[in-house]
Coordinates of C-alpha atoms and ligand atoms in Angstrom, one line a residue:
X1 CA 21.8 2.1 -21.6
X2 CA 18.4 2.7 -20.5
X3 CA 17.0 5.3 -18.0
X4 CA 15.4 2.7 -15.8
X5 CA 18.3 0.5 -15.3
X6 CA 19.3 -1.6 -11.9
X7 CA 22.9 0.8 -11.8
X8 CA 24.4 0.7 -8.1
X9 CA 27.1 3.5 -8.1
X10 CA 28.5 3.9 -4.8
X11 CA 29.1 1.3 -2.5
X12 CA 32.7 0.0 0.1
X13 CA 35.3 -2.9 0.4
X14 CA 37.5 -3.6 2.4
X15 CA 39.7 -1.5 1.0
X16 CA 38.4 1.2 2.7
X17 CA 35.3 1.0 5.2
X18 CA 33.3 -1.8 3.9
X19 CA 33.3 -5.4 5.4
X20 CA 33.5 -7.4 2.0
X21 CA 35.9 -7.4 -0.4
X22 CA 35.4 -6.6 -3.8
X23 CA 34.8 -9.5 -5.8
X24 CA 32.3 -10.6 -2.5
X25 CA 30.4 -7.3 -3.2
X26 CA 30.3 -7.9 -7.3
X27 CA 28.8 -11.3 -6.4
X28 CA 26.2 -10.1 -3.8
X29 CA 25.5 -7.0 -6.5
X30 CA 24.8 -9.8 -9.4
X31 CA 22.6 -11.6 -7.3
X32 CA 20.9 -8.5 -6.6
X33 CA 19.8 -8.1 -10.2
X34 CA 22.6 -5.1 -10.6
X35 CA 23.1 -4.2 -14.2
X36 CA 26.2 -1.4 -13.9
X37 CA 28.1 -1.4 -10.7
X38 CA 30.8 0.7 -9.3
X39 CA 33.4 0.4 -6.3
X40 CA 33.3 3.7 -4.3
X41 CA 36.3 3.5 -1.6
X42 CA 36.7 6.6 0.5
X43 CA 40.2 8.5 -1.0
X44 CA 41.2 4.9 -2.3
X45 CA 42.0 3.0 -6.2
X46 CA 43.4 0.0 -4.8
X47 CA 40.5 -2.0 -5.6
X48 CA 39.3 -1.4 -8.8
X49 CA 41.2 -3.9 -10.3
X50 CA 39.6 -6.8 -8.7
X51 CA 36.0 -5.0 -8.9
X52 CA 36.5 -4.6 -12.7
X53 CA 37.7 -8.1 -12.9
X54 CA 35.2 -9.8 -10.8
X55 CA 32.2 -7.7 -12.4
X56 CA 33.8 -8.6 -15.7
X57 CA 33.8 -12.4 -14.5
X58 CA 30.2 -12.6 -13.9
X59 CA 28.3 -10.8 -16.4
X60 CA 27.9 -7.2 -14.6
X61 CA 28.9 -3.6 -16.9
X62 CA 31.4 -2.0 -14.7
X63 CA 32.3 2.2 -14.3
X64 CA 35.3 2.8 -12.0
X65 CA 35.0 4.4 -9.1
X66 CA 36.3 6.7 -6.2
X67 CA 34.4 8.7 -2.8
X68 CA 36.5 11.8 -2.5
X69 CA 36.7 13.9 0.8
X70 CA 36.6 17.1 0.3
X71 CA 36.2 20.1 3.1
X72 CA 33.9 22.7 1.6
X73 CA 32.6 26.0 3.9
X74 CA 34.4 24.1 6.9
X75 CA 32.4 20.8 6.4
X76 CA 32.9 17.5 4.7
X77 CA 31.5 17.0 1.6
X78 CA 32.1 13.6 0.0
X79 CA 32.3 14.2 -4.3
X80 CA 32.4 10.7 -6.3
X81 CA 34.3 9.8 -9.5
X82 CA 32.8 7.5 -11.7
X83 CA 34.7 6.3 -15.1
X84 CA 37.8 7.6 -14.7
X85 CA 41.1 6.2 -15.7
X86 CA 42.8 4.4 -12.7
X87 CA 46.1 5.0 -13.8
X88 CA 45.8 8.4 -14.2
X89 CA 49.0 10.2 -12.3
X90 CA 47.5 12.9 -11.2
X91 CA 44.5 11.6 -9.3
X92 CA 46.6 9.1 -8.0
X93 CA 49.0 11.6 -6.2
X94 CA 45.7 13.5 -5.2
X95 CA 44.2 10.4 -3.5
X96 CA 47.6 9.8 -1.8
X97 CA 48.0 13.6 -0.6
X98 CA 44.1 13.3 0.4
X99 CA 44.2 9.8 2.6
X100 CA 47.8 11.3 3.7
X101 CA 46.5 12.7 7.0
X102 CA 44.4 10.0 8.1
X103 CA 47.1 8.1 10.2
X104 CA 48.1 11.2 12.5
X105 CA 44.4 11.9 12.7
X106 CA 43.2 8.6 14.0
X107 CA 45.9 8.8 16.7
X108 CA 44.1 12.3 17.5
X109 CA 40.7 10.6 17.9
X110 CA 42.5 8.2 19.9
X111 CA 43.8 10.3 22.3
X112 CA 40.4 11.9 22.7
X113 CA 38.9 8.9 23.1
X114 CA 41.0 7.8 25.8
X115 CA 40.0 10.9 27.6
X116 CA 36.9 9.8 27.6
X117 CA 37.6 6.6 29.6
X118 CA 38.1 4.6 26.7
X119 CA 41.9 3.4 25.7
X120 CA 43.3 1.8 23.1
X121 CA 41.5 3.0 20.7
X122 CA 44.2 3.2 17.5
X123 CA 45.0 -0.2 17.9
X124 CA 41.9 -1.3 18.1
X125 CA 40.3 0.4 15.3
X126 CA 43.5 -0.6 13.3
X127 CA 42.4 -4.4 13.7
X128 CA 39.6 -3.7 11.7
X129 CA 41.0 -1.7 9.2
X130 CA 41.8 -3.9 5.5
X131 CA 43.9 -1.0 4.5
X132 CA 46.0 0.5 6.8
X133 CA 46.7 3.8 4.7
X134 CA 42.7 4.5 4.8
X135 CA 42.1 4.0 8.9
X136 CA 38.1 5.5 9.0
X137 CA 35.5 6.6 11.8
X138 CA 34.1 3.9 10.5
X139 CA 36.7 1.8 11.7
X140 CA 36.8 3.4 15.6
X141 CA 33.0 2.8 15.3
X142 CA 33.6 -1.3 14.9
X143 CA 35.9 -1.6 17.9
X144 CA 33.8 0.5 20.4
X145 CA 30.8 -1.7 19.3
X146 CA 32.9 -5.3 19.4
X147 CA 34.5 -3.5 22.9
X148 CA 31.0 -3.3 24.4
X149 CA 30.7 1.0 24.4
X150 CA 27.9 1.1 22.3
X151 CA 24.9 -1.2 20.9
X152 CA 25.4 -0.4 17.0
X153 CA 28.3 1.8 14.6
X154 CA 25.4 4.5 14.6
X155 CA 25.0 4.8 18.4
X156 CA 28.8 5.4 18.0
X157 CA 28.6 8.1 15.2
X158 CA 26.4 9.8 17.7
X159 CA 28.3 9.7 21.0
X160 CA 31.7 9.6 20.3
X161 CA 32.6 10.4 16.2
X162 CA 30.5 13.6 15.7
X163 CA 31.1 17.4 15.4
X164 CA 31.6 18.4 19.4
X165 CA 31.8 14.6 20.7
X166 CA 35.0 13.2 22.2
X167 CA 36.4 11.3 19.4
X168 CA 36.0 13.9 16.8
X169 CA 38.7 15.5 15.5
X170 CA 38.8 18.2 12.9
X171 CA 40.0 17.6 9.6
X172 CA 41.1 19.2 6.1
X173 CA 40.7 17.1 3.0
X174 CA 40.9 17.7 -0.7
X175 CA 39.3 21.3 -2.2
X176 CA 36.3 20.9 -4.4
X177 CA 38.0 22.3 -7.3
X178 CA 41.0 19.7 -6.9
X179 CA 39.0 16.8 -6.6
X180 CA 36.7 17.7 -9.6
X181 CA 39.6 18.3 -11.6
X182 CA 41.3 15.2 -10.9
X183 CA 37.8 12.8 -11.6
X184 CA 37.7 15.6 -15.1
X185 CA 41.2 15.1 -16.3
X186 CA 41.2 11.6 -15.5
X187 CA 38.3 11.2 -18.3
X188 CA 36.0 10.9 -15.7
X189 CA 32.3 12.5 -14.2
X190 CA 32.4 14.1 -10.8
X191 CA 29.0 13.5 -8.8
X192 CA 27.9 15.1 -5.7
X193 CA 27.1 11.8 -3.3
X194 CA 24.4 12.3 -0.9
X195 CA 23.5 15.5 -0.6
X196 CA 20.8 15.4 1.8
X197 CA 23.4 14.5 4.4
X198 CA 25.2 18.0 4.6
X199 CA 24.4 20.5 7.3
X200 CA 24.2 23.8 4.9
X201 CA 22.4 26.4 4.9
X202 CA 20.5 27.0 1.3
X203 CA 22.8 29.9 0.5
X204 CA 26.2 27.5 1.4
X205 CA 24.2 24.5 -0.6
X206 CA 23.8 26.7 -3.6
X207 CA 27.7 27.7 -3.5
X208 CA 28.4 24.5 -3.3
X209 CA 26.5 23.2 -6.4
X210 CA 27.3 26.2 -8.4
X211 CA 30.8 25.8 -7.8
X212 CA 30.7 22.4 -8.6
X213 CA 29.3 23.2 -11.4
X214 CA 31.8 26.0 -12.6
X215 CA 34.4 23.4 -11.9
X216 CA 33.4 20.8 -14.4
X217 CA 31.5 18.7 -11.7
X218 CA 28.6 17.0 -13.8
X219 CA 26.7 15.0 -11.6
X220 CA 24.4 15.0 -8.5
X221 CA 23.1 11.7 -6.4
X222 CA 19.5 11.6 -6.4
X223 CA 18.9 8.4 -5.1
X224 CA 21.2 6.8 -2.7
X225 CA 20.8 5.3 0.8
X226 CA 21.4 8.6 2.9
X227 CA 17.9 9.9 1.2
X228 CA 14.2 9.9 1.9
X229 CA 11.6 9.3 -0.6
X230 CA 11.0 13.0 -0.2
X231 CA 14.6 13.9 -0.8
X232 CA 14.8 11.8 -4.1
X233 CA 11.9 14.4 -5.4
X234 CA 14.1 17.5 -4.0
X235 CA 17.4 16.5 -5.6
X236 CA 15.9 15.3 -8.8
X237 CA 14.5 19.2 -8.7
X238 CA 18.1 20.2 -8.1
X239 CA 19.7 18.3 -10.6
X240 CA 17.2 19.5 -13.0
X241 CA 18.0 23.5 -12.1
X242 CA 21.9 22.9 -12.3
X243 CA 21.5 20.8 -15.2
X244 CA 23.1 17.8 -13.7
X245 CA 23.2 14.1 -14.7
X246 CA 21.7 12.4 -11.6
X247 CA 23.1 8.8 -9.8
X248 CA 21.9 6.4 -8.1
X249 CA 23.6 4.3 -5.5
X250 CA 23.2 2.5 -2.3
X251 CA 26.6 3.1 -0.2
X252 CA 26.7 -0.4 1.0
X253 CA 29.2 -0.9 3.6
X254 CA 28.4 -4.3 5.3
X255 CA 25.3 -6.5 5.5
X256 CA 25.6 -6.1 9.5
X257 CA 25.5 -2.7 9.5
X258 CA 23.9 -1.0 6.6
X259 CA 20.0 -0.2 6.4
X260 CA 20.2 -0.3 2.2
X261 CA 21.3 -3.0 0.2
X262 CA 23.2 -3.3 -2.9
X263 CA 20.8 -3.0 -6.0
X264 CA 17.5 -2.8 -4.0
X265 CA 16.5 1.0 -4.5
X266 CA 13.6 2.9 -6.3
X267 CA 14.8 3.7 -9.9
X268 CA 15.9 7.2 -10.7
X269 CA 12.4 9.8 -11.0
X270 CA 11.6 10.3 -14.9
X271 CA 12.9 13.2 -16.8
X272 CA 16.3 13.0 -15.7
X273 CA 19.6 12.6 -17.4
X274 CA 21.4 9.2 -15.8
X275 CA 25.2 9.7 -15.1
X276 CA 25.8 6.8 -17.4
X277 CA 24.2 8.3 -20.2
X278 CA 27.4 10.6 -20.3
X279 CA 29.4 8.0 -19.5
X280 CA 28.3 5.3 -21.9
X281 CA 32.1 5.1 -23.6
X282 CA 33.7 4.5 -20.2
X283 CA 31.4 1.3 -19.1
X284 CA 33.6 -1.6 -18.7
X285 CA 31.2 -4.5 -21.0
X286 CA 31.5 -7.6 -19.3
X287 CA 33.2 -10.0 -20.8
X288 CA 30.4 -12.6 -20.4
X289 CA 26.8 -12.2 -20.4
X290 CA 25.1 -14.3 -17.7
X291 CA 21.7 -16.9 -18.7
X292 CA 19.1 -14.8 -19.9
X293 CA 21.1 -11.2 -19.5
X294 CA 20.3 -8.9 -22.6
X295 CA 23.3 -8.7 -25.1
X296 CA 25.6 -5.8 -24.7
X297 CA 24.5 -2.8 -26.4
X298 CA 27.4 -2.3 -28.6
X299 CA 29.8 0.8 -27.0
Ligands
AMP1 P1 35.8 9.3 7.8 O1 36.1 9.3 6.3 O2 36.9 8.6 8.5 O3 35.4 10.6 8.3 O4 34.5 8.3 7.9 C1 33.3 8.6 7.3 C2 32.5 7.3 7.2 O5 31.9 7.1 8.5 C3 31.3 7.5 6.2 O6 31.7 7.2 4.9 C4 30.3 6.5 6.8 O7 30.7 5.2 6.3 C5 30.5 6.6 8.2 N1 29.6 7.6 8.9 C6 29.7 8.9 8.9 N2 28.8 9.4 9.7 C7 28.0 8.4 10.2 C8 26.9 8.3 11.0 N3 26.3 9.4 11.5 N4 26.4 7.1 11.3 C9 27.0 6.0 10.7 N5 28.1 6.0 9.9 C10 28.6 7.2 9.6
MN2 MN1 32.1 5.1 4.6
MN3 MN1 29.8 9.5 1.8
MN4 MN1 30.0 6.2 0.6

Protein backbone atom coordinates (compact mmCIF):
# COMPACT_ATOMS: atom_id res chain seq x y z
CA UNK A 1 0.00 0.00 0.00
CA UNK A 2 0.91 3.35 -0.98
CA UNK A 3 2.64 6.12 1.15
CA UNK A 4 -0.18 8.60 0.56
CA UNK A 5 -2.96 6.45 1.62
CA UNK A 6 -6.40 7.66 3.66
CA UNK A 7 -5.18 5.04 6.77
CA UNK A 8 -6.98 6.18 10.17
CA UNK A 9 -5.12 4.14 12.90
CA UNK A 10 -6.31 5.18 16.22
CA UNK A 11 -9.72 5.90 17.00
CA UNK A 12 -12.69 4.63 20.25
CA UNK A 13 -15.99 2.61 20.67
CA UNK A 14 -17.86 2.01 22.97
CA UNK A 15 -15.98 -0.47 24.17
CA UNK A 16 -13.89 1.77 25.83
CA UNK A 17 -14.35 5.79 25.70
CA UNK A 18 -15.94 6.32 22.42
CA UNK A 19 -19.68 7.06 21.90
CA UNK A 20 -20.25 4.70 18.74
CA UNK A 21 -19.87 1.28 18.48
CA UNK A 22 -17.75 -0.37 16.18
CA UNK A 23 -19.40 -1.26 13.17
CA UNK A 24 -21.02 2.62 13.53
CA UNK A 25 -17.42 3.93 13.45
CA UNK A 26 -16.33 1.44 10.28
CA UNK A 27 -19.46 2.99 8.54
CA UNK A 28 -18.74 6.67 9.35
CA UNK A 29 -14.72 5.73 8.49
CA UNK A 30 -15.94 4.34 4.86
CA UNK A 31 -17.94 7.29 4.25
CA UNK A 32 -15.02 9.23 5.07
CA UNK A 33 -13.03 7.99 2.15
CA UNK A 34 -10.80 5.66 4.85
CA UNK A 35 -8.76 3.08 3.03
CA UNK A 36 -7.08 1.06 6.24
CA UNK A 37 -8.74 1.49 9.57
CA UNK A 38 -8.00 0.35 12.97
CA UNK A 39 -10.02 0.18 16.42
CA UNK A 40 -7.87 1.64 19.23
CA UNK A 41 -9.73 0.87 22.67
CA UNK A 42 -7.84 2.05 25.77
CA UNK A 43 -6.43 -1.49 27.54
CA UNK A 44 -9.36 -3.35 25.62
CA UNK A 45 -9.70 -6.38 22.59
CA UNK A 46 -13.25 -6.84 23.00
CA UNK A 47 -14.09 -5.24 19.89
CA UNK A 48 -12.06 -6.14 17.22
CA UNK A 49 -14.13 -8.73 16.20
CA UNK A 50 -17.02 -6.64 15.07
CA UNK A 51 -14.48 -3.79 13.72
CA UNK A 52 -12.77 -6.57 11.59
CA UNK A 53 -16.12 -7.81 10.59
CA UNK A 54 -17.86 -4.64 9.79
CA UNK A 55 -14.67 -3.19 7.96
CA UNK A 56 -14.61 -6.49 6.19
CA UNK A 57 -18.38 -5.97 5.31
CA UNK A 58 -17.99 -2.82 3.60
CA UNK A 59 -14.98 -2.73 1.62
CA UNK A 60 -12.39 -1.12 4.17
CA UNK A 61 -8.56 -3.09 4.77
CA UNK A 62 -8.47 -3.66 8.42
CA UNK A 63 -5.10 -3.78 11.10
CA UNK A 64 -6.10 -4.76 14.63
CA UNK A 65 -5.72 -2.58 17.15
CA UNK A 66 -5.13 -1.70 20.90
CA UNK A 67 -4.23 1.97 23.08
CA UNK A 68 -2.04 0.73 25.82
CA UNK A 69 -1.46 2.68 29.14
CA UNK A 70 1.61 2.65 30.26
CA UNK A 71 3.30 4.85 33.24
CA UNK A 72 6.76 5.90 32.10
CA UNK A 73 9.16 8.51 34.35
CA UNK A 74 5.88 8.90 36.66
CA UNK A 75 3.55 9.94 33.64
CA UNK A 76 1.16 8.30 31.30
CA UNK A 77 2.19 7.43 28.12
CA UNK A 78 -0.35 5.76 25.89
CA UNK A 79 1.73 3.03 23.29
CA UNK A 80 -0.57 1.56 20.40
CA UNK A 81 -0.63 -2.05 18.88
CA UNK A 82 -1.44 -2.30 15.50
CA UNK A 83 -1.71 -5.95 13.67
CA UNK A 84 -1.37 -8.05 16.33
CA UNK A 85 -3.03 -11.38 16.85
CA UNK A 86 -6.17 -10.94 19.14
CA UNK A 87 -6.00 -14.21 20.55
CA UNK A 88 -2.72 -14.04 21.61
CA UNK A 89 -2.63 -15.25 25.56
CA UNK A 90 -0.23 -13.26 26.71
CA UNK A 91 -1.46 -9.78 25.62
CA UNK A 92 -4.70 -10.77 26.65
CA UNK A 93 -3.63 -11.44 30.35
CA UNK A 94 -1.58 -8.10 29.98
CA UNK A 95 -4.67 -6.10 28.97
CA UNK A 96 -6.65 -7.71 31.76
CA UNK A 97 -3.81 -7.06 34.59
CA UNK A 98 -3.59 -3.43 32.92
CA UNK A 99 -7.58 -2.34 32.91
CA UNK A 100 -7.45 -4.44 36.40
CA UNK A 101 -7.21 -1.25 38.55
CA UNK A 102 -9.57 0.88 36.91
CA UNK A 103 -12.70 -0.04 39.04
CA UNK A 104 -10.99 0.76 42.62
CA UNK A 105 -9.63 3.85 40.89
CA UNK A 106 -12.79 5.33 39.66
CA UNK A 107 -14.26 4.92 43.17
CA UNK A 108 -11.01 7.03 44.28
CA UNK A 109 -11.89 9.83 41.87
CA UNK A 110 -15.25 9.54 43.09
CA UNK A 111 -14.55 10.10 46.45
CA UNK A 112 -12.49 13.14 45.51
CA UNK A 113 -14.99 14.35 43.61
CA UNK A 114 -17.51 14.26 46.19
CA UNK A 115 -15.16 16.33 48.24
CA UNK A 116 -15.46 18.76 45.97
CA UNK A 117 -19.19 19.24 46.33
CA UNK A 118 -20.05 16.91 43.71
CA UNK A 119 -21.59 13.26 44.74
CA UNK A 120 -22.33 10.46 42.99
CA UNK A 121 -19.98 10.46 40.78
CA UNK A 122 -19.12 6.40 40.23
CA UNK A 123 -22.56 5.83 39.51
CA UNK A 124 -22.93 8.35 37.32
CA UNK A 125 -19.93 7.92 35.25
CA UNK A 126 -20.76 4.12 35.28
CA UNK A 127 -24.14 5.04 33.24
CA UNK A 128 -22.06 6.08 30.50
CA UNK A 129 -19.67 3.51 30.53
CA UNK A 130 -20.37 0.55 27.42
CA UNK A 131 -17.83 -1.60 29.25
CA UNK A 132 -17.90 -1.75 32.71
CA UNK A 133 -14.31 -3.35 33.14
CA UNK A 134 -12.76 -0.13 31.20
CA UNK A 135 -14.65 2.82 33.52
CA UNK A 136 -12.41 6.08 31.93
CA UNK A 137 -11.93 9.93 32.87
CA UNK A 138 -13.54 10.13 29.95
CA UNK A 139 -16.47 8.64 31.38
CA UNK A 140 -16.59 11.13 34.79
CA UNK A 141 -16.12 13.85 32.20
CA UNK A 142 -19.75 12.89 30.46
CA UNK A 143 -21.69 12.93 33.66
CA UNK A 144 -20.29 16.16 35.12
CA UNK A 145 -21.13 17.72 31.68
CA UNK A 146 -24.86 15.96 31.34
CA UNK A 147 -25.01 16.94 35.42
CA UNK A 148 -24.57 20.61 34.56
CA UNK A 149 -20.65 21.13 36.35
CA UNK A 150 -19.18 22.04 33.32
CA UNK A 151 -19.95 23.38 29.59
CA UNK A 152 -17.90 20.67 27.56
CA UNK A 153 -15.64 17.01 28.51
CA UNK A 154 -12.57 19.48 28.08
CA UNK A 155 -13.63 22.12 30.58
CA UNK A 156 -13.82 18.97 32.81
CA UNK A 157 -10.30 17.59 31.92
CA UNK A 158 -9.23 20.93 33.12
CA UNK A 159 -11.05 21.51 36.46
CA UNK A 160 -11.62 18.36 37.83
CA UNK A 161 -9.59 15.16 35.96
CA UNK A 162 -5.99 16.71 35.82
CA UNK A 163 -2.58 16.28 37.60
CA UNK A 164 -3.41 18.42 41.08
CA UNK A 165 -7.34 18.82 40.36
CA UNK A 166 -9.95 17.14 42.66
CA UNK A 167 -10.85 14.19 40.64
CA UNK A 168 -7.43 13.05 39.83
CA UNK A 169 -6.14 10.21 41.21
CA UNK A 170 -2.72 8.70 40.67
CA UNK A 171 -2.28 5.70 38.80
CA UNK A 172 0.26 2.83 37.76
CA UNK A 173 -0.32 1.11 34.41
CA UNK A 174 1.56 -1.33 32.26
CA UNK A 175 5.70 -0.78 31.93
CA UNK A 176 6.89 0.26 28.53
CA UNK A 177 8.86 -2.73 28.10
CA UNK A 178 5.65 -5.12 28.88
CA UNK A 179 3.47 -3.48 26.65
CA UNK A 180 5.96 -3.49 23.76
CA UNK A 181 6.56 -6.93 24.29
CA UNK A 182 3.13 -8.03 24.37
CA UNK A 183 2.07 -5.85 20.84
CA UNK A 184 5.91 -7.71 19.55
CA UNK A 185 5.12 -11.26 20.51
CA UNK A 186 1.70 -10.99 19.50
CA UNK A 187 3.11 -10.46 15.75
CA UNK A 188 2.36 -7.08 16.08
CA UNK A 189 4.09 -3.16 15.71
CA UNK A 190 4.15 -1.04 18.83
CA UNK A 191 3.63 2.81 17.94
CA UNK A 192 4.09 5.69 20.25
CA UNK A 193 0.43 7.61 19.98
CA UNK A 194 0.63 11.18 20.29
CA UNK A 195 3.62 12.34 21.38
CA UNK A 196 3.18 15.94 21.49
CA UNK A 197 0.78 15.39 24.35
CA UNK A 198 3.38 14.35 27.05
CA UNK A 199 4.81 16.75 29.62
CA UNK A 200 8.71 15.63 29.28
CA UNK A 201 11.47 17.23 29.35
CA UNK A 202 13.78 16.57 26.11
CA UNK A 203 16.15 14.44 28.13
CA UNK A 204 12.93 12.14 29.69
CA UNK A 205 11.46 12.33 25.75
CA UNK A 206 14.67 10.91 24.52
CA UNK A 207 14.65 7.96 27.21
CA UNK A 208 11.55 7.37 26.36
CA UNK A 209 12.00 6.86 22.51
CA UNK A 210 15.24 5.16 22.91
CA UNK A 211 13.87 2.78 25.21
CA UNK A 212 11.14 2.15 23.13
CA UNK A 213 13.22 1.61 20.71
CA UNK A 214 15.65 -0.95 22.59
CA UNK A 215 12.47 -2.73 23.38
CA UNK A 216 11.34 -3.60 19.86
CA UNK A 217 8.83 -0.59 19.74
CA UNK A 218 8.81 0.28 15.89
CA UNK A 219 6.65 3.05 15.39
CA UNK A 220 5.92 6.77 16.20
CA UNK A 221 2.53 8.80 15.47
CA UNK A 222 3.21 11.68 13.34
CA UNK A 223 -0.01 12.73 12.46
CA UNK A 224 -2.85 12.32 14.73
CA UNK A 225 -5.50 14.74 16.25
CA UNK A 226 -3.40 15.72 19.50
CA UNK A 227 -0.84 17.48 16.95
CA UNK A 228 -0.26 20.81 15.30
CA UNK A 229 0.76 21.33 11.87
CA UNK A 230 4.06 22.23 13.37
CA UNK A 231 4.25 19.11 15.50
CA UNK A 232 3.61 16.83 12.35
CA UNK A 233 7.18 18.45 10.92
CA UNK A 234 8.83 17.75 14.49
CA UNK A 235 7.83 14.15 14.91
CA UNK A 236 8.30 13.21 11.29
CA UNK A 237 12.07 14.59 12.31
CA UNK A 238 11.85 12.27 15.25
CA UNK A 239 10.77 9.32 13.61
CA UNK A 240 13.36 9.92 11.01
CA UNK A 241 16.43 10.08 13.91
CA UNK A 242 14.99 6.86 15.69
CA UNK A 243 14.37 5.21 12.55
CA UNK A 244 10.81 4.74 13.12
CA UNK A 245 7.81 3.81 10.89
CA UNK A 246 5.38 6.77 11.41
CA UNK A 247 1.16 6.61 11.85
CA UNK A 248 -1.27 8.45 11.24
CA UNK A 249 -4.57 8.60 13.11
CA UNK A 250 -7.31 10.72 14.24
CA UNK A 251 -8.35 9.41 17.95
CA UNK A 252 -12.03 9.79 17.22
CA UNK A 253 -14.01 9.43 20.22
CA UNK A 254 -17.51 10.94 19.47
CA UNK A 255 -18.90 13.29 16.85
CA UNK A 256 -20.15 15.57 19.97
CA UNK A 257 -17.07 15.88 21.42
CA UNK A 258 -14.07 15.45 19.27
CA UNK A 259 -12.34 18.45 17.19
CA UNK A 260 -10.83 15.66 14.45
CA UNK A 261 -12.82 13.48 12.47
CA UNK A 262 -12.29 10.00 11.27
CA UNK A 263 -10.26 10.03 7.97
CA UNK A 264 -10.08 13.92 7.49
CA UNK A 265 -6.26 14.52 8.24
CA UNK A 266 -3.26 15.83 6.17
CA UNK A 267 -1.40 12.78 4.77
CA UNK A 268 1.76 11.61 6.41
CA UNK A 269 5.08 14.34 5.36
CA UNK A 270 7.21 12.57 2.40
CA UNK A 271 10.22 10.54 3.15
CA UNK A 272 8.79 8.58 5.71
CA UNK A 273 8.27 4.87 6.29
CA UNK A 274 4.26 4.28 6.91
CA UNK A 275 3.55 1.71 9.77
CA UNK A 276 1.69 -0.35 7.28
CA UNK A 277 4.53 -0.66 5.09
CA UNK A 278 5.85 -3.07 7.87
CA UNK A 279 2.73 -4.40 8.34
CA UNK A 280 1.49 -5.17 4.88
CA UNK A 281 1.08 -9.19 5.80
CA UNK A 282 -1.06 -8.40 8.83
CA UNK A 283 -3.83 -6.11 6.88
CA UNK A 284 -7.10 -7.76 7.06
CA UNK A 285 -8.24 -7.48 2.88
CA UNK A 286 -11.75 -6.83 2.75
CA UNK A 287 -13.70 -9.28 1.71
CA UNK A 288 -15.56 -6.97 -0.85
CA UNK A 289 -14.34 -4.12 -2.70
CA UNK A 290 -16.83 -1.22 -2.72
CA UNK A 291 -18.03 0.65 -6.50
CA UNK A 292 -15.11 2.10 -7.91
CA UNK A 293 -12.55 1.02 -4.86
CA UNK A 294 -9.08 -0.13 -6.47
CA UNK A 295 -8.57 -4.00 -6.35
CA UNK A 296 -6.76 -5.36 -3.52
CA UNK A 297 -3.11 -5.37 -4.00
CA UNK A 298 -2.54 -8.96 -3.62
CA UNK A 299 -0.96 -9.73 0.27
P1 LIG B 1 -8.05 7.41 31.40
O1 LIG B 1 -7.50 6.29 30.57
O2 LIG B 1 -9.19 6.99 32.27
O3 LIG B 1 -6.98 8.16 32.17
O4 LIG B 1 -8.70 8.45 30.39
C1 LIG B 1 -7.90 9.00 29.38
C2 LIG B 1 -8.80 9.56 28.26
O5 LIG B 1 -9.34 10.80 28.69
C3 LIG B 1 -8.01 9.88 27.02
O6 LIG B 1 -7.88 8.77 26.20
C4 LIG B 1 -8.86 10.93 26.38
O7 LIG B 1 -9.92 10.33 25.70
C5 LIG B 1 -9.40 11.68 27.56
N1 LIG B 1 -8.60 12.87 27.93
C6 LIG B 1 -7.45 12.88 28.60
N2 LIG B 1 -7.03 14.15 28.81
C7 LIG B 1 -7.95 14.95 28.26
C8 LIG B 1 -8.11 16.36 28.15
N3 LIG B 1 -7.21 17.20 28.67
N4 LIG B 1 -9.20 16.82 27.51
C9 LIG B 1 -10.11 15.96 26.99
N5 LIG B 1 -10.02 14.63 27.07
C10 LIG B 1 -8.95 14.12 27.68
MN1 LIG C 1 -9.73 8.14 25.22
MN1 LIG D 1 -4.21 8.43 23.96
MN1 LIG E 1 -6.73 7.38 21.87
Amino acid sequence: MPSILNADLHCHSVVSDGTLTPEALAARAKANGVELWALTDHDEIGGQQRAAAAASAIGMHYLTGVEISVTFVAQTVHIVGLGFDPENPALKLGLNQTRGGRGQRAMDMSDGLAKAGIPGAYDGALKFAGNHELISRTHFARFLVESGVCRDTYEVFRKYLTEGKPGFVEHRWASLKDAVTWIREAGGVAVIAHPARYKFTSNEEFALFSEFKSHGGQGVEVVTGSHTAAEYITYADTAREFGLAASRGSDFHSPDESHTELGTLPYLPGKLTPVWELLADRIRHASVESPGASAPTGH
